[in-house]
Amino acid sequence: MARILLGVTGGIAAYKACTLVRLLVRAGHDVYPILTAGAERFVSAETFFALARRAQSDDPYQHLEHADLLVVAPLTANTLARLAHGLADDLLTEAALAHDGPLLVAPAMNVRMWEHAATRANAETLRARGAVFVGPEDGELAEGEVGVGRMAEPEQIALAIEALLAGSGKERPLRGRRVLVSAGGTREPLDTVRFVGNRSSGRMGVALAEEARRRGAEVTLLAANLAVQAPAGVTVVETPTAADLEREALARADADVIVMTAAVADYRPARPEAEKRPKGAAPWTVRLEPTSDVLAALGAGRRPNQVLVGFAADGAESGLDRARQKRSAKSADIFVFNDVSRSDIGFDSLENEVVLLSNGGERHVPKAAKSEIAATVLDEVERILSEQ
Ligand code: CTP
């Protein structure tokens, strides 16, 4: 059984949300309805509370209590925009901002509104934050027009809710665990404007941080020059250089799980110039000095019952073998090897294909979205935690 906040917004499909409440209650869930003023033009809040078998509460903040899932069905173009932009101008949008679990939405609107560039961008924003969309469907719309905009049927929404709860949402298996994830690539200054850097976008680490948060962990993300947005609900600490990353990681070395996804520079300019170096005809020779290996330091000082994860980006030939050696040299539990000689995966790509090395053996994980790879890595982390 899950505690579900059900937002209902103002559209003719609001009446179908009554069936959704009935289905969810029948499946044993605890449903807390929140109707917007617009929704109440179509259906009354009393109907929803009666179907949810609960009294309308006097407590104005009940909607801010923890819920396993927030569902908004139907979702109008207006509330979609409000959610995308983080407005908090009524109970539903306040609840949405205070909610740190999964979000599932079932949009319903006129086809031209759904296809408008503003709505597309808002939907994309929510999707990028991990919201699950069910529909809208193609069919006859309230005004007699035909096109994409109908709310998905309640049965279909209920199925999507069960799938989401069965996945990572409800169980929150990492609840109470502190997870530290490093992501991105460090930049080592040559002077005040130039740096030695690498191509890591931070997508893999961000996907891991997001998945760990979804599983209920308290997540800190050490962010080294991310090219993508950090996920909501995690604590972000900016660590632009290897030295910053080392300092901030070691300060949190007692985390339950540490995932070092960041491409930490192995070398940095030994003497960065204090001002921008003017252009000159003579060559510029830079001496690079080694940085400290953060993961190796964490491994050397590891506390019992901690899970350490490293990433190895290497060529296919000898890379896997080197990843095996790195796992033992850095005392990590898991090493994730990915072949950076391929251009379709890894750096800058939305997908990855990896080999997972752990005490449970070696497993090839076929090409998949980085969010799926993140889920597989965290499944393995959970397996090791459960053995302790
Ligand atoms: N790492 C680290 N500190 C460094 C360098 C790397 O913590 N100064 C971590 C990375 O975050 C990653 C793993 O160690 O989890 C990668 O190991 P590394 O030996 O650097 O491997 P590659 O960079 O893949 O390969 P190479 O040895 O060729 O640099």
Short mmCIF file of C-alpha atoms and ligand atoms in Angstrom, two decimals:
data_model
loop_
_atom_site.label_atom_id
_atom_site.label_comp_id
_atom_site.label_asym_id
_atom_site.label_seq_id
_atom_site.Cartn_x
_atom_site.Cartn_y
_atom_site.Cartn_z
CA MET A 1 0.00 0.00 0.00
CA ALA A 2 1.27 3.43 -0.89
CA ARG A 3 0.32 6.92 0.19
CA ILE A 4 -0.65 8.75 -2.99
CA LEU A 5 -1.35 12.46 -3.36
CA LEU A 6 -3.78 12.84 -6.24
CA GLY A 7 -3.91 16.28 -7.81
CA VAL A 8 -6.97 16.97 -9.97
CA THR A 9 -6.95 20.05 -12.17
CA GLY A 10 -9.65 21.84 -14.11
CA GLY A 11 -10.68 19.93 -17.19
CA ILE A 12 -13.70 17.96 -18.29
CA ALA A 13 -11.61 14.80 -17.69
CA ALA A 14 -11.74 15.56 -13.94
CA TYR A 15 -14.81 13.30 -13.74
CA LYS A 16 -12.64 10.37 -14.96
CA ALA A 17 -10.31 10.97 -12.01
CA CYS A 18 -13.15 9.73 -9.77
CA THR A 19 -12.75 6.28 -11.35
CA LEU A 20 -9.01 6.52 -10.79
CA VAL A 21 -9.53 7.15 -7.05
CA ARG A 22 -11.86 4.16 -6.87
CA LEU A 23 -9.29 1.91 -8.60
CA LEU A 24 -6.46 3.09 -6.33
CA VAL A 25 -8.50 2.66 -3.15
CA ARG A 26 -9.57 -0.80 -4.30
CA ALA A 27 -5.88 -1.68 -4.82
CA GLY A 28 -5.32 -0.80 -1.15
CA HIS A 29 -3.71 2.61 -1.50
CA ASP A 30 -4.18 5.56 0.76
CA VAL A 31 -5.29 8.40 -1.55
CA TYR A 32 -5.23 12.06 -0.55
CA PRO A 33 -7.06 14.20 -3.16
CA ILE A 34 -6.09 17.80 -3.86
CA LEU A 35 -8.40 19.64 -6.23
CA THR A 36 -7.48 22.94 -7.80
CA ALA A 37 -10.10 25.70 -7.94
CA GLY A 38 -10.47 24.92 -11.65
CA ALA A 39 -11.21 21.25 -10.93
CA GLU A 40 -13.96 22.20 -8.50
CA ARG A 41 -15.83 23.82 -11.38
CA PHE A 42 -16.30 20.29 -12.78
CA VAL A 43 -16.44 18.01 -9.72
CA SER A 44 -16.70 18.62 -6.00
CA ALA A 45 -13.94 17.90 -3.52
CA GLU A 46 -16.51 16.05 -1.38
CA THR A 47 -16.93 13.44 -4.13
CA PHE A 48 -13.20 12.76 -4.11
CA PHE A 49 -12.88 12.59 -0.33
CA ALA A 50 -15.87 10.25 -0.17
CA LEU A 51 -14.37 7.97 -2.83
CA ALA A 52 -11.00 8.11 -1.06
CA ARG A 53 -12.83 7.16 2.15
CA ARG A 54 -11.37 9.94 4.16
CA ALA A 55 -12.71 13.01 5.90
CA GLN A 56 -11.77 16.40 4.50
CA SER A 57 -9.13 17.49 6.98
CA ASP A 58 -8.95 20.79 8.85
CA ASP A 59 -5.16 20.48 8.85
CA PRO A 60 -4.01 22.94 6.15
CA TYR A 61 -0.64 21.22 5.86
CA GLN A 62 -1.73 17.62 5.53
CA HIS A 63 -0.92 17.74 1.85
CA LEU A 64 2.71 18.54 2.72
CA GLU A 65 3.22 15.29 4.62
CA HIS A 66 5.39 12.68 2.99
CA ALA A 67 3.76 10.75 0.15
CA ASP A 68 5.18 7.86 -1.87
CA LEU A 69 3.85 9.24 -5.12
CA LEU A 70 2.27 12.40 -6.52
CA VAL A 71 -0.19 11.88 -9.37
CA VAL A 72 -1.79 14.72 -11.31
CA ALA A 73 -4.73 13.56 -13.44
CA PRO A 74 -5.99 15.32 -15.40
CA LEU A 75 -3.11 17.77 -15.79
CA THR A 76 -4.06 20.99 -17.60
CA ALA A 77 -1.65 23.04 -19.69
CA ASN A 78 -1.74 25.70 -16.99
CA THR A 79 -0.77 23.40 -14.12
CA LEU A 80 1.81 21.69 -16.32
CA ALA A 81 3.40 25.13 -16.76
CA ARG A 82 3.15 25.86 -13.04
CA LEU A 83 4.82 22.55 -12.16
CA ALA A 84 7.56 23.06 -14.74
CA HIS A 85 8.36 26.49 -13.34
CA GLY A 86 8.08 25.58 -9.68
CA LEU A 87 5.23 27.92 -8.82
CA ALA A 88 3.58 27.38 -5.45
CA ASP A 89 0.39 29.39 -5.68
CA ASP A 90 -2.16 26.83 -4.50
CA LEU A 91 -2.31 23.65 -2.41
CA LEU A 92 -1.44 21.37 -5.33
CA THR A 93 1.62 23.24 -6.52
CA GLU A 94 2.81 23.68 -2.91
CA ALA A 95 2.46 19.95 -2.40
CA ALA A 96 4.35 19.31 -5.63
CA LEU A 97 7.27 21.45 -4.49
CA ALA A 98 7.37 19.80 -1.07
CA HIS A 99 7.15 16.30 -2.57
CA ASP A 100 10.48 14.49 -2.92
CA GLY A 101 9.24 11.26 -4.51
CA PRO A 102 8.14 10.28 -8.00
CA LEU A 103 5.62 12.26 -10.04
CA LEU A 104 3.19 10.77 -12.55
CA VAL A 105 1.03 13.00 -14.71
CA ALA A 106 -1.82 12.42 -17.15
CA PRO A 107 -2.18 15.55 -19.30
CA ALA A 108 -5.51 16.51 -20.84
CA MET A 109 -5.97 19.55 -23.04
CA ASN A 110 -6.84 20.81 -26.48
CA VAL A 111 -4.58 19.38 -29.21
CA ARG A 112 -3.24 22.80 -30.21
CA MET A 113 -2.42 23.62 -26.60
CA TRP A 114 -0.60 20.27 -26.24
CA GLU A 115 1.35 20.89 -29.43
CA HIS A 116 2.30 24.49 -28.59
CA ALA A 117 6.04 25.02 -28.21
CA ALA A 118 5.54 26.39 -24.69
CA THR A 119 3.73 23.23 -23.58
CA ARG A 120 6.30 20.99 -25.31
CA ALA A 121 9.09 22.78 -23.43
CA ASN A 122 7.24 22.53 -20.11
CA ALA A 123 6.60 18.81 -20.63
CA GLU A 124 10.27 18.32 -21.52
CA THR A 125 11.31 20.11 -18.33
CA LEU A 126 9.17 17.80 -16.21
CA ARG A 127 10.39 14.72 -18.08
CA ALA A 128 14.01 15.75 -17.56
CA ARG A 129 13.25 15.88 -13.84
CA GLY A 130 12.03 12.30 -14.00
CA ALA A 131 8.24 12.82 -14.21
CA VAL A 132 6.38 9.91 -15.80
CA PHE A 133 3.80 10.89 -18.45
CA VAL A 134 0.78 8.73 -19.21
CA GLY A 135 -0.90 9.98 -22.38
CA PRO A 136 -2.36 12.18 -23.63
CA GLU A 137 -4.19 9.99 -26.11
CA ASP A 138 -5.35 10.60 -29.64
CA GLY A 139 -9.10 10.90 -30.03
CA GLU A 140 -12.13 13.12 -29.85
CA LEU A 141 -11.66 16.09 -27.58
CA ALA A 142 -14.21 17.92 -25.44
CA GLU A 143 -14.72 20.71 -27.97
CA GLY A 144 -15.44 18.28 -30.80
CA GLU A 145 -11.95 18.54 -32.30
CA VAL A 146 -9.93 15.39 -32.92
CA GLY A 147 -6.26 15.03 -32.01
CA VAL A 148 -3.80 14.25 -29.23
CA GLY A 149 -5.02 15.69 -25.94
CA ARG A 150 -7.44 13.24 -24.33
CA MET A 151 -6.54 12.06 -20.86
CA ALA A 152 -5.49 8.41 -20.74
CA GLU A 153 -8.15 6.07 -19.36
CA PRO A 154 -8.15 5.65 -15.56
CA GLU A 155 -7.33 1.93 -15.87
CA GLN A 156 -4.24 2.77 -17.89
CA ILE A 157 -3.16 5.42 -15.37
CA ALA A 158 -3.71 2.96 -12.50
CA LEU A 159 -1.51 0.39 -14.27
CA ALA A 160 1.26 2.98 -14.76
CA ILE A 161 1.01 3.88 -11.08
CA GLU A 162 1.42 0.24 -10.05
CA ALA A 163 4.40 -0.14 -12.38
CA LEU A 164 6.03 2.95 -10.90
CA LEU A 165 5.40 1.83 -7.33
CA ALA A 166 6.66 -1.67 -8.08
CA GLY A 167 9.84 -0.19 -9.52
CA SER A 168 11.83 2.15 -7.41
CA GLY A 169 9.28 4.58 -6.06
CA LYS A 170 7.43 3.07 -3.16
CA GLU A 171 9.96 0.71 -1.69
CA ARG A 172 12.62 3.39 -1.23
CA PRO A 173 15.18 0.70 -0.36
CA LEU A 174 17.96 3.24 0.25
CA ARG A 175 15.93 5.22 2.76
CA GLY A 176 18.15 6.30 5.66
CA ARG A 177 21.36 5.75 3.65
CA ARG A 178 23.74 8.58 2.84
CA VAL A 179 24.94 8.38 -0.73
CA LEU A 180 27.76 10.53 -2.10
CA VAL A 181 28.07 10.78 -5.89
CA SER A 182 30.72 12.69 -7.82
CA ALA A 183 29.89 13.73 -11.37
CA GLY A 184 31.31 15.69 -14.28
CA GLY A 185 34.90 16.44 -15.12
CA THR A 186 37.33 18.58 -13.17
CA ARG A 187 39.04 21.60 -14.76
CA GLU A 188 42.58 22.39 -13.71
CA PRO A 189 43.54 26.03 -14.22
CA LEU A 190 46.41 27.00 -16.49
CA ASP A 191 45.77 30.66 -15.78
CA THR A 192 42.71 32.66 -14.75
CA VAL A 193 40.72 31.78 -17.90
CA ARG A 194 42.23 28.61 -19.38
CA PHE A 195 42.09 25.11 -18.02
CA VAL A 196 43.01 21.49 -18.69
CA GLY A 197 39.73 19.57 -18.74
CA ASN A 198 37.97 16.54 -20.13
CA ARG A 199 34.77 15.68 -22.00
CA SER A 200 32.72 14.28 -19.14
CA SER A 201 29.22 15.85 -19.13
CA GLY A 202 28.18 14.53 -15.74
CA ARG A 203 25.12 12.70 -17.16
CA MET A 204 26.03 9.32 -15.70
CA GLY A 205 26.66 10.74 -12.21
CA VAL A 206 23.51 12.84 -12.34
CA ALA A 207 21.50 9.74 -13.33
CA LEU A 208 23.01 7.87 -10.37
CA ALA A 209 22.27 10.71 -7.95
CA GLU A 210 18.71 10.91 -9.23
CA GLU A 211 18.13 7.17 -8.97
CA ALA A 212 19.62 7.04 -5.45
CA ARG A 213 17.32 9.85 -4.39
CA ARG A 214 14.36 8.10 -5.96
CA ARG A 215 15.25 5.06 -3.86
CA GLY A 216 15.00 7.19 -0.74
CA ALA A 217 18.68 7.97 -0.06
CA GLU A 218 19.96 11.26 1.28
CA VAL A 219 22.14 12.24 -1.66
CA THR A 220 25.05 14.67 -1.94
CA LEU A 221 26.29 15.38 -5.45
CA LEU A 222 29.85 16.62 -5.88
CA ALA A 223 29.42 18.55 -9.12
CA ALA A 224 32.47 19.11 -11.30
CA ASN A 225 31.41 21.45 -14.12
CA LEU A 226 28.20 19.67 -15.07
CA ALA A 227 26.90 20.18 -18.61
CA VAL A 228 23.46 19.04 -17.44
CA GLN A 229 21.17 20.14 -14.65
CA ALA A 230 21.60 18.58 -11.23
CA PRO A 231 18.53 16.61 -10.14
CA ALA A 232 16.03 18.09 -7.71
CA GLY A 233 16.12 16.93 -4.11
CA VAL A 234 19.86 16.34 -3.80
CA THR A 235 22.45 18.50 -2.04
CA VAL A 236 24.82 19.91 -4.63
CA VAL A 237 28.39 20.88 -3.72
CA GLU A 238 30.38 22.51 -6.51
CA THR A 239 33.82 20.92 -6.91
CA PRO A 240 35.36 22.44 -10.04
CA THR A 241 38.93 21.17 -9.53
CA ALA A 242 40.48 17.89 -8.41
CA ALA A 243 41.62 19.58 -5.20
CA ASP A 244 38.05 20.77 -4.45
CA LEU A 245 36.69 17.34 -5.18
CA GLU A 246 39.28 15.66 -2.96
CA ARG A 247 38.60 18.02 -0.05
CA GLU A 248 34.79 17.69 -0.26
CA ALA A 249 34.82 13.92 -0.79
CA LEU A 250 37.16 13.28 2.13
CA ALA A 251 34.98 15.52 4.34
CA ARG A 252 32.09 13.11 3.59
CA ALA A 253 34.09 9.88 3.59
CA ASP A 254 31.75 8.30 6.14
CA ALA A 255 28.83 8.09 3.66
CA ASP A 256 27.19 4.66 3.37
CA VAL A 257 27.72 4.55 -0.39
CA ILE A 258 30.24 6.53 -2.44
CA VAL A 259 30.01 6.50 -6.22
CA MET A 260 32.95 8.14 -7.99
CA THR A 261 31.63 8.85 -11.45
CA ALA A 262 33.57 12.09 -11.93
CA ALA A 263 36.44 12.17 -14.38
CA VAL A 264 38.98 13.56 -11.94
CA ALA A 265 42.02 15.00 -13.65
CA ASP A 266 45.04 12.78 -13.10
CA TYR A 267 47.38 15.76 -13.71
CA ARG A 268 47.15 19.49 -13.12
CA PRO A 269 49.35 22.41 -14.18
CA ALA A 270 52.04 22.63 -11.51
CA ARG A 271 52.13 26.44 -11.52
CA PRO A 272 48.92 28.02 -12.79
CA GLU A 273 49.51 31.64 -13.72
CA ALA A 274 47.94 34.25 -11.45
CA GLU A 275 46.67 36.29 -14.42
CA LYS A 276 45.60 35.58 -17.98
CA ARG A 277 48.74 34.77 -19.94
CA PRO A 278 49.08 37.09 -22.95
CA LYS A 279 49.59 35.51 -26.37
CA GLY A 280 53.23 35.33 -27.47
CA ALA A 281 55.25 33.92 -30.34
CA ALA A 282 57.21 31.50 -28.17
CA PRO A 283 55.81 28.08 -27.28
CA TRP A 284 54.21 27.73 -23.89
CA THR A 285 55.47 24.73 -22.00
CA VAL A 286 53.35 23.61 -19.09
CA ARG A 287 54.55 21.18 -16.47
CA LEU A 288 51.81 18.93 -15.13
CA GLU A 289 51.94 17.39 -11.68
CA PRO A 290 49.90 14.39 -10.54
CA THR A 291 46.75 14.99 -8.50
CA SER A 292 45.78 12.76 -5.58
CA ASP A 293 43.63 9.76 -6.35
CA VAL A 294 40.44 10.45 -4.42
CA LEU A 295 38.93 6.98 -4.80
CA ALA A 296 42.18 5.31 -3.74
CA ALA A 297 42.27 7.53 -0.62
CA LEU A 298 38.63 6.69 0.16
CA GLY A 299 39.42 3.00 -0.37
CA ALA A 300 42.46 3.11 1.89
CA GLY A 301 40.45 4.70 4.71
CA ARG A 302 37.17 2.90 4.07
CA ARG A 303 34.90 2.29 6.99
CA PRO A 304 33.26 -1.09 7.52
CA ASN A 305 29.95 -1.77 5.74
CA GLN A 306 30.54 0.97 3.22
CA VAL A 307 30.11 0.44 -0.52
CA LEU A 308 32.57 2.14 -2.85
CA VAL A 309 31.98 2.35 -6.59
CA GLY A 310 34.52 3.45 -9.21
CA PHE A 311 34.20 4.05 -12.92
CA ALA A 312 36.81 3.18 -15.49
CA ALA A 313 36.71 4.86 -18.87
CA ASP A 314 39.15 3.12 -21.15
CA GLY A 315 39.69 1.54 -24.56
CA ALA A 316 38.25 -1.91 -25.16
CA GLU A 317 41.53 -3.79 -25.69
CA SER A 318 43.19 -3.88 -22.30
CA GLY A 319 40.66 -1.63 -20.56
CA LEU A 320 38.63 -4.35 -18.91
CA ASP A 321 41.72 -5.91 -17.46
CA ARG A 322 42.90 -2.55 -16.19
CA ALA A 323 39.48 -2.00 -14.60
CA ARG A 324 39.87 -5.29 -12.72
CA GLN A 325 43.23 -4.14 -11.44
CA LYS A 326 41.84 -0.71 -10.46
CA ARG A 327 39.03 -2.29 -8.46
CA SER A 328 41.48 -4.14 -6.27
CA ALA A 329 44.14 -1.38 -6.19
CA LYS A 330 41.57 1.21 -5.02
CA SER A 331 39.76 -1.23 -2.65
CA ALA A 332 36.44 -0.55 -4.38
CA ASP A 333 33.50 -2.96 -4.22
CA ILE A 334 32.24 -2.25 -7.71
CA PHE A 335 33.96 -0.97 -10.83
CA VAL A 336 31.94 0.05 -13.85
CA PHE A 337 33.91 -0.25 -17.06
CA ASN A 338 32.89 1.57 -20.18
CA ASP A 339 34.65 1.58 -23.50
CA VAL A 340 35.42 5.19 -24.42
CA SER A 341 36.84 4.20 -27.80
CA ARG A 342 33.20 3.90 -28.99
CA SER A 343 31.51 7.16 -29.96
CA ASP A 344 27.91 5.96 -29.50
CA ILE A 345 28.15 5.51 -25.73
CA GLY A 346 29.88 7.12 -22.75
CA PHE A 347 31.07 10.71 -23.00
CA ASP A 348 28.43 13.25 -24.02
CA SER A 349 26.03 10.45 -24.91
CA LEU A 350 22.61 9.73 -23.40
CA GLU A 351 23.35 6.02 -23.40
CA ASN A 352 26.00 3.77 -22.03
CA GLU A 353 27.01 0.12 -22.23
CA VAL A 354 29.11 -1.18 -19.38
CA VAL A 355 30.67 -4.16 -17.67
CA LEU A 356 29.96 -4.31 -13.95
CA LEU A 357 32.79 -5.82 -11.89
CA SER A 358 32.08 -6.78 -8.29
CA ASN A 359 32.51 -9.60 -5.79
CA GLY A 360 29.44 -11.11 -7.45
CA GLY A 361 31.38 -11.56 -10.70
CA GLU A 362 31.40 -9.69 -13.98
CA ARG A 363 28.28 -8.71 -15.83
CA HIS A 364 27.88 -7.13 -19.24
CA VAL A 365 25.03 -4.57 -19.19
CA PRO A 366 23.81 -4.01 -22.76
CA LYS A 367 23.44 -0.54 -24.24
CA ALA A 368 20.72 1.39 -22.39
CA ALA A 369 19.78 4.87 -21.21
CA LYS A 370 22.09 6.14 -18.49
CA SER A 371 19.11 6.12 -16.09
CA GLU A 372 18.80 2.37 -16.64
CA ILE A 373 22.51 1.80 -16.19
CA ALA A 374 22.27 3.81 -12.95
CA ALA A 375 19.45 1.54 -11.75
CA THR A 376 21.55 -1.56 -12.48
CA VAL A 377 24.57 -0.15 -10.62
CA LEU A 378 22.38 0.70 -7.60
CA ASP A 379 20.79 -2.77 -7.67
CA GLU A 380 24.30 -4.15 -7.25
CA VAL A 381 25.05 -1.63 -4.46
CA GLU A 382 21.88 -2.76 -2.68
CA ARG A 383 22.86 -6.41 -3.08
CA ILE A 384 26.20 -5.75 -1.40
CA LEU A 385 24.58 -3.67 1.37
CA SER A 386 22.13 -6.51 2.03
CA GLU A 387 25.00 -8.98 2.45
CA GLN A 388 26.55 -6.90 5.23
N1 CTP B 1 39.55 8.85 -9.66
C1 CTP B 1 39.75 9.56 -8.49
N2 CTP B 1 40.77 10.45 -8.39
C2 CTP B 1 41.61 10.67 -9.42
C3 CTP B 1 41.40 9.94 -10.62
C4 CTP B 1 40.37 9.05 -10.71
O1 CTP B 1 38.98 9.37 -7.55
N3 CTP B 1 42.58 11.55 -9.29
C5 CTP B 1 38.45 7.89 -9.73
C6 CTP B 1 37.42 8.21 -10.78
O2 CTP B 1 36.35 8.98 -10.26
C7 CTP B 1 36.96 6.83 -11.21
C8 CTP B 1 38.21 6.00 -11.06
O3 CTP B 1 38.99 6.65 -10.08
O4 CTP B 1 35.97 6.31 -10.34
C9 CTP B 1 38.96 5.95 -12.36
O5 CTP B 1 40.21 5.46 -12.15
P1 CTP B 1 41.47 5.88 -13.02
O6 CTP B 1 42.59 5.05 -12.52
O7 CTP B 1 41.66 7.33 -13.09
O8 CTP B 1 41.01 5.36 -14.34
P2 CTP B 1 40.79 6.04 -15.69
O9 CTP B 1 40.76 7.53 -15.54
O10 CTP B 1 39.60 5.37 -16.25
O11 CTP B 1 42.03 5.56 -16.48
P3 CTP B 1 43.56 5.99 -16.44
O12 CTP B 1 44.22 5.22 -15.38
O13 CTP B 1 43.99 5.61 -17.78
O14 CTP B 1 43.57 7.46 -16.17
#
